[in-house]
Tab-separated table of C-alpha atoms and ligand atoms in Angstrom:
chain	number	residue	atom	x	y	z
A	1	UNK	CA	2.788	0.485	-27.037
A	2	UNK	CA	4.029	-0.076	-23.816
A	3	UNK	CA	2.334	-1.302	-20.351
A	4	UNK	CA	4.573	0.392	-17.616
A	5	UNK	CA	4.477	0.717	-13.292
A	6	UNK	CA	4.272	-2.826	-12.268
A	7	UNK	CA	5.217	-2.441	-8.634
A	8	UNK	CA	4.613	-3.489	-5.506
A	9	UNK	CA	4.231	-3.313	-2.282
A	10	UNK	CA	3.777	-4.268	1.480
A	11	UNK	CA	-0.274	-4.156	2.016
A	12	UNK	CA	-0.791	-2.340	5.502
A	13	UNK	CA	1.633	-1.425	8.493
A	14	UNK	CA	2.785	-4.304	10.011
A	15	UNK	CA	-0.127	-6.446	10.451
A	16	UNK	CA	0.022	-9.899	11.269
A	17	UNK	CA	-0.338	-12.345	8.285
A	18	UNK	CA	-3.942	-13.941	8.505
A	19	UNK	CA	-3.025	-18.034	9.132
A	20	UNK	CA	-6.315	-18.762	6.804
A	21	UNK	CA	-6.468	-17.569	3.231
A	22	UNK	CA	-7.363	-13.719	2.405
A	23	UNK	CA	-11.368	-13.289	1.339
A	24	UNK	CA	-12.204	-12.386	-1.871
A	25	UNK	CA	-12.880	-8.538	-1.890
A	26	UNK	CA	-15.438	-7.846	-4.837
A	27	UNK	CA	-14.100	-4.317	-5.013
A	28	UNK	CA	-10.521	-5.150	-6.185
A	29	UNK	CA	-12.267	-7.026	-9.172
A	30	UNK	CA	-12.535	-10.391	-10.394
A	31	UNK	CA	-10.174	-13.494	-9.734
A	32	UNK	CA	-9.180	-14.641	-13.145
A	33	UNK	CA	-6.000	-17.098	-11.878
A	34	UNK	CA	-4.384	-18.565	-8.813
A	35	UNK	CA	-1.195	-19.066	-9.994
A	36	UNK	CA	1.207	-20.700	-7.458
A	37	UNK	CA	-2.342	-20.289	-5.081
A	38	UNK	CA	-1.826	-16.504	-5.731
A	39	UNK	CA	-5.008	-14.987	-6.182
A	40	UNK	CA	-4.736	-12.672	-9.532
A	41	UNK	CA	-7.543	-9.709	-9.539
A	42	UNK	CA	-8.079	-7.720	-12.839
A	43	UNK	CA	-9.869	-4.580	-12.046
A	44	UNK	CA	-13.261	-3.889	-14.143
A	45	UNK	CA	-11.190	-0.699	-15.801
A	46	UNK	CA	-8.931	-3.161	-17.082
A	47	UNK	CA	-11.306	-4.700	-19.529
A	48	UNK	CA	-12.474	-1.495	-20.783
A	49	UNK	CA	-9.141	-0.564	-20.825
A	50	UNK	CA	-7.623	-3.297	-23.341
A	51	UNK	CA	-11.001	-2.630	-25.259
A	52	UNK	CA	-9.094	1.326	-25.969
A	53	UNK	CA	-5.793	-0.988	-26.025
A	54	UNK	CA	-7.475	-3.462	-28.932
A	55	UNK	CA	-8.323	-0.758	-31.000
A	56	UNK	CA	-5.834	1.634	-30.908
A	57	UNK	CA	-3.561	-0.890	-31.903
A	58	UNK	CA	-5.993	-2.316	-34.885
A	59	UNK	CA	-5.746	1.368	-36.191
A	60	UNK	CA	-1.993	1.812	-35.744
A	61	UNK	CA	0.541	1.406	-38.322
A	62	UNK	CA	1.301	-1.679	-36.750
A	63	UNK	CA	-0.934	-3.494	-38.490
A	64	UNK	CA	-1.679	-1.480	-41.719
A	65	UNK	CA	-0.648	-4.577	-43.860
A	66	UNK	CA	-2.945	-6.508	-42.519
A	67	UNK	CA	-6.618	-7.068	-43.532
A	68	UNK	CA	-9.244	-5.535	-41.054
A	69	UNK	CA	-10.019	-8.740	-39.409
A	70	UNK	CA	-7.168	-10.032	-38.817
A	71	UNK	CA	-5.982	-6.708	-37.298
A	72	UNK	CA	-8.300	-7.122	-34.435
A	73	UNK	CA	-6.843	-10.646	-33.933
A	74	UNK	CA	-3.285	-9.436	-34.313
A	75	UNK	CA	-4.093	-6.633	-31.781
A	76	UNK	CA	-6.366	-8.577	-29.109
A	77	UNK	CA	-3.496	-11.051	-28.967
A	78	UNK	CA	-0.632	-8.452	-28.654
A	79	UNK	CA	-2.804	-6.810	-25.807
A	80	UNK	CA	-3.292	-10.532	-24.328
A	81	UNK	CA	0.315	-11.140	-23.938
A	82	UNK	CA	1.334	-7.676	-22.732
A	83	UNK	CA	-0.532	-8.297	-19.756
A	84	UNK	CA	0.659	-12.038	-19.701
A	85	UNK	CA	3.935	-10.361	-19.304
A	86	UNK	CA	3.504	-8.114	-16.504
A	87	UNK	CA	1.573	-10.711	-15.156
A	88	UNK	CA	4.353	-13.050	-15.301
A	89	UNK	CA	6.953	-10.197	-14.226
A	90	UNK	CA	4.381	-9.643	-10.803
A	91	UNK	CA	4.806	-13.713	-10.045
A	92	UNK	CA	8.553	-13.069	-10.307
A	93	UNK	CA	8.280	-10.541	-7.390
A	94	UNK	CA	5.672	-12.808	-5.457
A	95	UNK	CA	8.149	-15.967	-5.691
A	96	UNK	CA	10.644	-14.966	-4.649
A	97	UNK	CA	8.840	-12.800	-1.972
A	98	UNK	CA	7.055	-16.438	-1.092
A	99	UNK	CA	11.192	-17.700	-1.345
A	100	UNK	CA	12.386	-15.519	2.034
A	101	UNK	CA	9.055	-16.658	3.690
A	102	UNK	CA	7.147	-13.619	3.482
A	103	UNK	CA	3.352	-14.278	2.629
A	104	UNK	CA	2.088	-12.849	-0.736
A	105	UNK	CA	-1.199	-11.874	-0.317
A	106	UNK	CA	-2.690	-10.854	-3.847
A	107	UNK	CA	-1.481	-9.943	-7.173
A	108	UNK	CA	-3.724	-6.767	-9.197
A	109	UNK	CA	-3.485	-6.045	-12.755
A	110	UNK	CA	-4.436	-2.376	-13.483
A	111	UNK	CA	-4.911	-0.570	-16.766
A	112	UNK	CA	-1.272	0.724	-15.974
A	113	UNK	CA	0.099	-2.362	-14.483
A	114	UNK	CA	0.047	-4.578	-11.830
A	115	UNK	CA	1.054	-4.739	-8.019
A	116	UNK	CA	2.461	-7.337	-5.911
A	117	UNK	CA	0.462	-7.500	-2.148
A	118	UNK	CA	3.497	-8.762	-0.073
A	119	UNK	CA	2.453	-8.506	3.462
A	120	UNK	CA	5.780	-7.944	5.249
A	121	UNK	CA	8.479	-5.933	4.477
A	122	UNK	CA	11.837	-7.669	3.205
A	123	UNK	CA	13.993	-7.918	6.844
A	124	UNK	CA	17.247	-7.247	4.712
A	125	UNK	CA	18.160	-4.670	1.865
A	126	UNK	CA	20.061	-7.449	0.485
A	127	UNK	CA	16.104	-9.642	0.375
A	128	UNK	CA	14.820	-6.361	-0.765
A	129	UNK	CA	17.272	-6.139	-3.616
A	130	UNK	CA	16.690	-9.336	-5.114
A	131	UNK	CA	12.544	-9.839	-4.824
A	132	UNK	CA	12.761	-5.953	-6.436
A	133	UNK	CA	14.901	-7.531	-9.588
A	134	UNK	CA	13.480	-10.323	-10.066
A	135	UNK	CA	10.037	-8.609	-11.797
A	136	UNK	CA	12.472	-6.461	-14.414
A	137	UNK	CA	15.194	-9.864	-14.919
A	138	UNK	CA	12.138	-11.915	-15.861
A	139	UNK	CA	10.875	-8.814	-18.119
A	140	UNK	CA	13.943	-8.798	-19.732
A	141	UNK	CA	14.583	-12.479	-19.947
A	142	UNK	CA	11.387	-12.700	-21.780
A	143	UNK	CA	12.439	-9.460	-24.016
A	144	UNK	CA	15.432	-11.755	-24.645
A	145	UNK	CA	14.015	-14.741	-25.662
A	146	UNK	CA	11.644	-12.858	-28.248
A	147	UNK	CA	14.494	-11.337	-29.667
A	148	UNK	CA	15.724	-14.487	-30.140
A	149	UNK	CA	12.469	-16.201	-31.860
A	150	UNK	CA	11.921	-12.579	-33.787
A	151	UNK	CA	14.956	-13.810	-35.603
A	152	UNK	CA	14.681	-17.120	-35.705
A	153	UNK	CA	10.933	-17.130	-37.621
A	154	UNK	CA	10.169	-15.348	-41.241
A	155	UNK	CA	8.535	-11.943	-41.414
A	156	UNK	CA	4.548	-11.864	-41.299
A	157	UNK	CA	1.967	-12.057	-38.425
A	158	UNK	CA	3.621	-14.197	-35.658
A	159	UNK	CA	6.433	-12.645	-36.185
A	160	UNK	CA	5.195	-9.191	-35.759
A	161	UNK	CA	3.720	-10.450	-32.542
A	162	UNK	CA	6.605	-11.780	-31.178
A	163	UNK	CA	8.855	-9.031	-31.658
A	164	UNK	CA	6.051	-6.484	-30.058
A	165	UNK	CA	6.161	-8.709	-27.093
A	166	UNK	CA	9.879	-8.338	-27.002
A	167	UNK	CA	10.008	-4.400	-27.730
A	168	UNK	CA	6.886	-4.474	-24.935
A	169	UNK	CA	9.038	-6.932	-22.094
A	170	UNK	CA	12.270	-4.178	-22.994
A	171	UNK	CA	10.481	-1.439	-22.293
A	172	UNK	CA	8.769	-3.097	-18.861
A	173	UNK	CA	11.751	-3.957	-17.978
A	174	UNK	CA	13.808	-1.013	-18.694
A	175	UNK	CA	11.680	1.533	-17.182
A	176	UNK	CA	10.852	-0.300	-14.207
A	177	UNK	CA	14.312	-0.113	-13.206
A	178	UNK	CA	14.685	3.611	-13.292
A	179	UNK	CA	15.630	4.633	-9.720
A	180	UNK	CA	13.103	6.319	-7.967
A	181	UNK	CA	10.037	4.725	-5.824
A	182	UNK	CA	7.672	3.109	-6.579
A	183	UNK	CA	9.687	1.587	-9.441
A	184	UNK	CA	11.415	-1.865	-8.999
A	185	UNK	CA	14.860	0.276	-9.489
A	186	UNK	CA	14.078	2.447	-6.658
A	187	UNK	CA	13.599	-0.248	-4.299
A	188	UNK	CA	16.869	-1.430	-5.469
A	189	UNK	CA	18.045	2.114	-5.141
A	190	UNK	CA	16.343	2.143	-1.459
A	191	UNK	CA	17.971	-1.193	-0.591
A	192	UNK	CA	21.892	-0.094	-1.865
A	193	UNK	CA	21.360	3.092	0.657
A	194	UNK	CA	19.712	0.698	3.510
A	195	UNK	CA	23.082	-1.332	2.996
A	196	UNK	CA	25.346	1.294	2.997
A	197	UNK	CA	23.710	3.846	5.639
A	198	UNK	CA	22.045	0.804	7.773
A	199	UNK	CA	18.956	3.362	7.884
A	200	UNK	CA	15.863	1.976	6.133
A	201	UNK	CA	14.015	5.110	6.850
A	202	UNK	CA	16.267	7.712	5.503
A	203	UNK	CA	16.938	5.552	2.142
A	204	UNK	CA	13.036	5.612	1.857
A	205	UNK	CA	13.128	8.765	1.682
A	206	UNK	CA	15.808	9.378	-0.554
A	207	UNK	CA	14.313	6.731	-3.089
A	208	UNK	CA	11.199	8.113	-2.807
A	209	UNK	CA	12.771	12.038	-3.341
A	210	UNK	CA	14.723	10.381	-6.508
A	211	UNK	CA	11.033	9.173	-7.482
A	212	UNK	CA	9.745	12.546	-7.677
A	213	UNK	CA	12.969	13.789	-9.448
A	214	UNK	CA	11.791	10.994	-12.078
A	215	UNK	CA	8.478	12.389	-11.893
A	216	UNK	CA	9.398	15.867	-13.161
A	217	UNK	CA	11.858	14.282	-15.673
A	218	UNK	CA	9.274	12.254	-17.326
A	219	UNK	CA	6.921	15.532	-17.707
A	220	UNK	CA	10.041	17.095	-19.209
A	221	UNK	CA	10.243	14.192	-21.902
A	222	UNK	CA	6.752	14.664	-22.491
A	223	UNK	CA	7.097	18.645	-23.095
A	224	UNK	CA	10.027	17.650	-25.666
A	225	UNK	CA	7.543	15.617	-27.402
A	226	UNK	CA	4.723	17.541	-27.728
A	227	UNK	CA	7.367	20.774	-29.152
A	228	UNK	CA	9.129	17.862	-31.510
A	229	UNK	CA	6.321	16.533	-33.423
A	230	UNK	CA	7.551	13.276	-34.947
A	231	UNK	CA	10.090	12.793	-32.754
A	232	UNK	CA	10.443	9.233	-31.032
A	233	UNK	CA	8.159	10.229	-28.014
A	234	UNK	CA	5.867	12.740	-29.915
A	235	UNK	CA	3.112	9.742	-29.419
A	236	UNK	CA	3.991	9.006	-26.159
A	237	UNK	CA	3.749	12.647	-24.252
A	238	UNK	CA	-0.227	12.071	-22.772
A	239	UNK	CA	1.175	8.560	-21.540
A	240	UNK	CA	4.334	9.577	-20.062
A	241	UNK	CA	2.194	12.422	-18.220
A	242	UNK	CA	-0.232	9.715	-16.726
A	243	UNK	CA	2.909	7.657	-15.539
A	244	UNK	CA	4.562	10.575	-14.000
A	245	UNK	CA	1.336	11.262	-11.898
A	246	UNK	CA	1.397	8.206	-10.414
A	247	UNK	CA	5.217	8.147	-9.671
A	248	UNK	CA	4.766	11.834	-8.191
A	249	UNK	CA	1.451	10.666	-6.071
A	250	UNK	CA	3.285	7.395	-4.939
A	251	UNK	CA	6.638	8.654	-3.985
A	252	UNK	CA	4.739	11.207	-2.353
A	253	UNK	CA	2.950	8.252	-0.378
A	254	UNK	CA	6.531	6.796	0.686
A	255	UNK	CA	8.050	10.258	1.910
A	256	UNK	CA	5.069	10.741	4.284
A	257	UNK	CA	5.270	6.738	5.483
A	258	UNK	CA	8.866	7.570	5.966
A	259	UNK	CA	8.049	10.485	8.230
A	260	UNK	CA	5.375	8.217	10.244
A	261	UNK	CA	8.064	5.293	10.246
A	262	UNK	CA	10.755	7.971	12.033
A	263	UNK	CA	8.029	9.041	14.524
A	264	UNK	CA	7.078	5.504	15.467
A	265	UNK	CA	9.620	4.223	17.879
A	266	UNK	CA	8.797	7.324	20.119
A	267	UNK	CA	5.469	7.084	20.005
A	268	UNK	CA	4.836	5.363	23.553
A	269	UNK	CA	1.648	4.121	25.506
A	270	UNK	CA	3.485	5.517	28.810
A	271	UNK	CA	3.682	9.335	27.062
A	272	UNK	CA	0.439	9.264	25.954
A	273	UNK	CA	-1.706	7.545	28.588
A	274	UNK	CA	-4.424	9.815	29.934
A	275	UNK	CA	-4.200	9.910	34.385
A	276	UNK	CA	-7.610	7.906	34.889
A	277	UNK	CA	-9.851	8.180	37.638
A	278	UNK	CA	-11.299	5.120	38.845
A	279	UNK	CA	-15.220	5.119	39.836
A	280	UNK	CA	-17.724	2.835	40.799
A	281	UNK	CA	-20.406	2.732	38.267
A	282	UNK	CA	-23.230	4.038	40.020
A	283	UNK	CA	-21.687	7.377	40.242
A	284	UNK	CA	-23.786	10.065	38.417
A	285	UNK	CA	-21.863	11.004	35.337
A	286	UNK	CA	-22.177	14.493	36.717
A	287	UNK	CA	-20.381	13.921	39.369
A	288	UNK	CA	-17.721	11.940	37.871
A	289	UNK	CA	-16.478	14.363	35.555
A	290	UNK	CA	-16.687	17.109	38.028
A	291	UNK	CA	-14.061	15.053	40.352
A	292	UNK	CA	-12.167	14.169	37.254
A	293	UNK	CA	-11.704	17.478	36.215
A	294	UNK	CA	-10.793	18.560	40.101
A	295	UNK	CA	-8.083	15.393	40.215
A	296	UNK	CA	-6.479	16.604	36.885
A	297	UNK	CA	-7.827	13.442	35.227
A	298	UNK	CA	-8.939	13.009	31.663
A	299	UNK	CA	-10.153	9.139	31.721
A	300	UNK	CA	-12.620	7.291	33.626
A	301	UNK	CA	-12.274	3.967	34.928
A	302	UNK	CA	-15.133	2.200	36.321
A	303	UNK	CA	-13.624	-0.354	39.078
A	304	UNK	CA	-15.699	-2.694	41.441
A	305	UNK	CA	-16.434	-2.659	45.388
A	306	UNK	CA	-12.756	-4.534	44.861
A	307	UNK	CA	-10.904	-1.971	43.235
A	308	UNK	CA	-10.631	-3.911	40.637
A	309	UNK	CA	-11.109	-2.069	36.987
A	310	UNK	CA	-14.082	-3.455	35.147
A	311	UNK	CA	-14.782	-0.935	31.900
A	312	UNK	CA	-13.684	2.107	30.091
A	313	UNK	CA	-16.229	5.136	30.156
A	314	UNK	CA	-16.295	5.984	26.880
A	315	UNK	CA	-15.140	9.751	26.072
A	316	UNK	CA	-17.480	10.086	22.963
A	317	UNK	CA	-20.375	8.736	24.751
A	318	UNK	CA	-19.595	11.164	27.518
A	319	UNK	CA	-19.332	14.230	25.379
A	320	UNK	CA	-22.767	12.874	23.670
A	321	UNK	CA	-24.569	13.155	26.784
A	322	UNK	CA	-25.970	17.007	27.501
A	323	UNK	CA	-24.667	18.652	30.167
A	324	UNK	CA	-28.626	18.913	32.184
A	325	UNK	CA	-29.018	14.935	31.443
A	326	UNK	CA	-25.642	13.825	33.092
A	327	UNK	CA	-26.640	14.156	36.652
A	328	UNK	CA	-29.441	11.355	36.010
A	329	UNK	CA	-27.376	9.156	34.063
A	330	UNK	CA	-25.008	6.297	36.064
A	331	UNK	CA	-21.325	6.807	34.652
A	332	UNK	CA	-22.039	2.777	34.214
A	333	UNK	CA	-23.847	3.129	31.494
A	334	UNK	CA	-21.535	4.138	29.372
A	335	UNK	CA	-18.641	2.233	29.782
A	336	UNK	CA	-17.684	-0.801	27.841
A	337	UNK	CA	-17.001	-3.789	29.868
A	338	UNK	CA	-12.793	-4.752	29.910
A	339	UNK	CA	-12.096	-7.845	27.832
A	340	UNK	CA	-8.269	-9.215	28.484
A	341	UNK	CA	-7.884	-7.400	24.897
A	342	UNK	CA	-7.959	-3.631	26.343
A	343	UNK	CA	-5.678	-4.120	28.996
A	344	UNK	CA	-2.191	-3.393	27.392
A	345	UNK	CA	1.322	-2.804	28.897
A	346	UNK	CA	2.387	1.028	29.761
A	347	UNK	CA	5.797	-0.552	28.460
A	348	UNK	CA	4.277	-0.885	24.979
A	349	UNK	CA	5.611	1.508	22.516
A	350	UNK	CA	6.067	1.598	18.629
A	351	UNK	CA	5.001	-1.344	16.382
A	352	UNK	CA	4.375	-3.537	19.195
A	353	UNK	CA	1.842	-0.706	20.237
A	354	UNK	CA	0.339	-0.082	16.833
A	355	UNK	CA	-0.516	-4.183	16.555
A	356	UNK	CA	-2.014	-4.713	20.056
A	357	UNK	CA	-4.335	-1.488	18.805
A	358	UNK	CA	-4.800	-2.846	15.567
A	359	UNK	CA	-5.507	-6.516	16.886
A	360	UNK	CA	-8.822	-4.793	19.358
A	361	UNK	CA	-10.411	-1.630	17.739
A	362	UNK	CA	-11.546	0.371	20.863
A	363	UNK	CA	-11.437	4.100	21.212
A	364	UNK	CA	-10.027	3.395	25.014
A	365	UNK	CA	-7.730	0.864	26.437
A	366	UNK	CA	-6.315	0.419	30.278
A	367	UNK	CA	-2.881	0.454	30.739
A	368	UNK	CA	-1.269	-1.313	33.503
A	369	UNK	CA	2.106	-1.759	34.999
A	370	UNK	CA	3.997	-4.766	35.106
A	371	UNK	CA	3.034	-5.149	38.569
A	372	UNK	CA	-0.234	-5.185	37.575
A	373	UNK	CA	-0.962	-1.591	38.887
A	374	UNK	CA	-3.032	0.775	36.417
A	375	UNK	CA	-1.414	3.661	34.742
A	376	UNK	CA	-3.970	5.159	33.052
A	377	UNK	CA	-6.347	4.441	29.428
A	378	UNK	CA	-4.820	4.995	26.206
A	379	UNK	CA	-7.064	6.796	23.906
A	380	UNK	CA	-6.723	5.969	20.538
A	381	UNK	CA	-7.579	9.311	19.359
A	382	UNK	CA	-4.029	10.761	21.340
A	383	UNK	CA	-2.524	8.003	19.528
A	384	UNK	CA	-3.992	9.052	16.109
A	385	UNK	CA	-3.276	12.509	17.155
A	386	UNK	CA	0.354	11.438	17.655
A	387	UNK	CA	1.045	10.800	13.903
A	388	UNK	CA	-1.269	14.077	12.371
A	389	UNK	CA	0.738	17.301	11.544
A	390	UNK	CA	2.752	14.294	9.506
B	401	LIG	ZN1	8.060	-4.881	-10.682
């Protein structure tokens, strides 16, 4: 029985790395460890899970020669230290993540596996490479070393255990080097075509296309074993189907990334800033869509006796309001007032535009010349709209 899919993975798009310590988030699980002040989450399938895992092994030939309690032992054990392993294989990942300076957040232990939360993406393919092998080199190394005991100790129950552990930390190992994404190999995979091509995007997306590939090829090995009964991976099909689904599902998840990555750098605050009309905010809502609609504008800005912008009319709140209420209600009313945080460069454009949205949630933002001049608001639904069809 092997646990396969430890993988990992940057956490969001880019954002910032908190300077105090992640909360706990009661929906990922429960903290059993801190290893290396890495919070460890097992997920409340996971216990249930090496219940099924317990048991299944107890009843295997495995541990036929064995008497019924000490089955269970045998089997609760071997289940223990599979997980130890892809625990241990995660860390490996998170180290040397932690190594090139980029902040781990959180390691998860699934039913399936585990995952590595590293906040930032490697900068190199060469950084990439090496946190990606590190997970299957510690797999094996651990494979190797039980070999090595397996031989060194006389047949009966520790030995049994110890050379499950090693057949386990082979297979881990092996398999998580295949090369398609999300596997450990198809990072490495990714990273050799980053080197070569000196395009990250386009060797995501032929990592995560060789992940798919993988995908079908596993359901093909579990067709062959369901035909050849007794064969090698007769036992296996129903779990090399499950593994398959969430290679297919996840590589899936990296080709459409991909496509959002390639779309990023043009996606610009100057292209999609709305022309904005400023009014004071005693106007009559009425009346300031009406000139709005005559100036060719699609955002209101309320400004003071000044000039001066002072808050974002809200576009939701203005398509809230009923048509027969709007002449009674001051455009004022429903604008929200402009913190420092909503005024952001027309010059902004890609990531650097993504984090300044990210940083302030608003559905509006002013955008202003380097002179200091406005341009016009940003709404975050054209910016949302700028990444659908995806
Ligand atoms: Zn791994």
């Amino acid at each position: 029985m092997a646990t396969s899919t430890p993988e990992r993975g940057t956490a969001d798009s880019g954002q910032p790395a908190p300077d105090r310590p992640p909360r706990r988030d009661p929906r990922l699980g429960i903290v059993v460890a801190r290893p290396f002040g890495i919070p460890v989450y097992i997920s409340p399938y996971w216990l249930i899970f090496a219940v099924v895992l317990v048991v299944l092994y107890a009843t295997s030939d495995q541990t036929s020669r064995i008497s019924t309690q000490g089955r269970y032992i045998v089997a609760a054990a071997f289940v223990l230290l599979l997980y130890a392993s892809v625990l241990v294989h995660e860390l490996a990942h998170c180290v040397v993540a932690r190594g090139f300076g980029l902040p781990v957040r959180r390691v998860l232990l699934y039913p399936l596996g585990g995952y590595s939360e590293i906040e930032q993406e490697p900068p190199t393919p060469g950084r990439e490479a090496l946190i990606s092998a590190a997970g299957p080199a510690v797999s094996l190394a651990i494979a190797g070393i039980g070999y090595l005991i397996a031989r060194a100790i006389p047949p009966g129950l520790a030995h049994q255990l110890v050379a499950q552990l090693f057949f386990a930390n082979l297979v881990v190992g092996i398999f998580n080097l295949l090369p398609g994404l999300p596997l450990d190999g198809g990072r490495i995979f990714r990273a050799g075509i980053w080197k070569v091509t000196g395009r990250p995007v386009a060797a995501t997306t032929t990592a995560a296309w060789a992940g798919r590939v993988l995908a079908i090829t596993l359901v093909g090995f579990a067709l062959v074993g369901l035909r050849e009964r007794g064969s090698f991976i007769s036992g296996y099909w129903l779990w090399l189907v499950v593994i398959a689904g969430f290679i297919w599902i996840q590589s899936t998840q990296a080709i459409r990334a991909a496509k959002i990555r390639e779309r990023l750098p043009m996606v610009s605050a100057r292209t999609l800033g709305r022309r904005a009309l400023p009014v004071s905010a005693s106007l009559p809502l009425a009346e300031a869509v009406r000139r709005a609609q005559a100036a060719g504008a699609r955002a209101l800005v309320i400004v003071d006796h000044e000039g001066t912008p002072t808050a974002l009319v809200s576009e939701s709140a203005v398509q809230a309001t009923p048509e027969e209420r709007r002449p009674w209600i001051e455009v004022g009313s429903l604008a929200r007032s402009l913190g420092p945080e909503l005024v952001l460069s027309a010059n902004l454009y890609g990531m650097d535009l993504i984090k300044a949205v990210q940083q302030a949630p608003a559905s509006e933002y002013l955008l202003i010349e380097p002179s200091g001049q406005v341009f016009g608001v940003l709404a975050a639904a054209d910016l949302d709209l700028a990444f659908t069809g995806v």
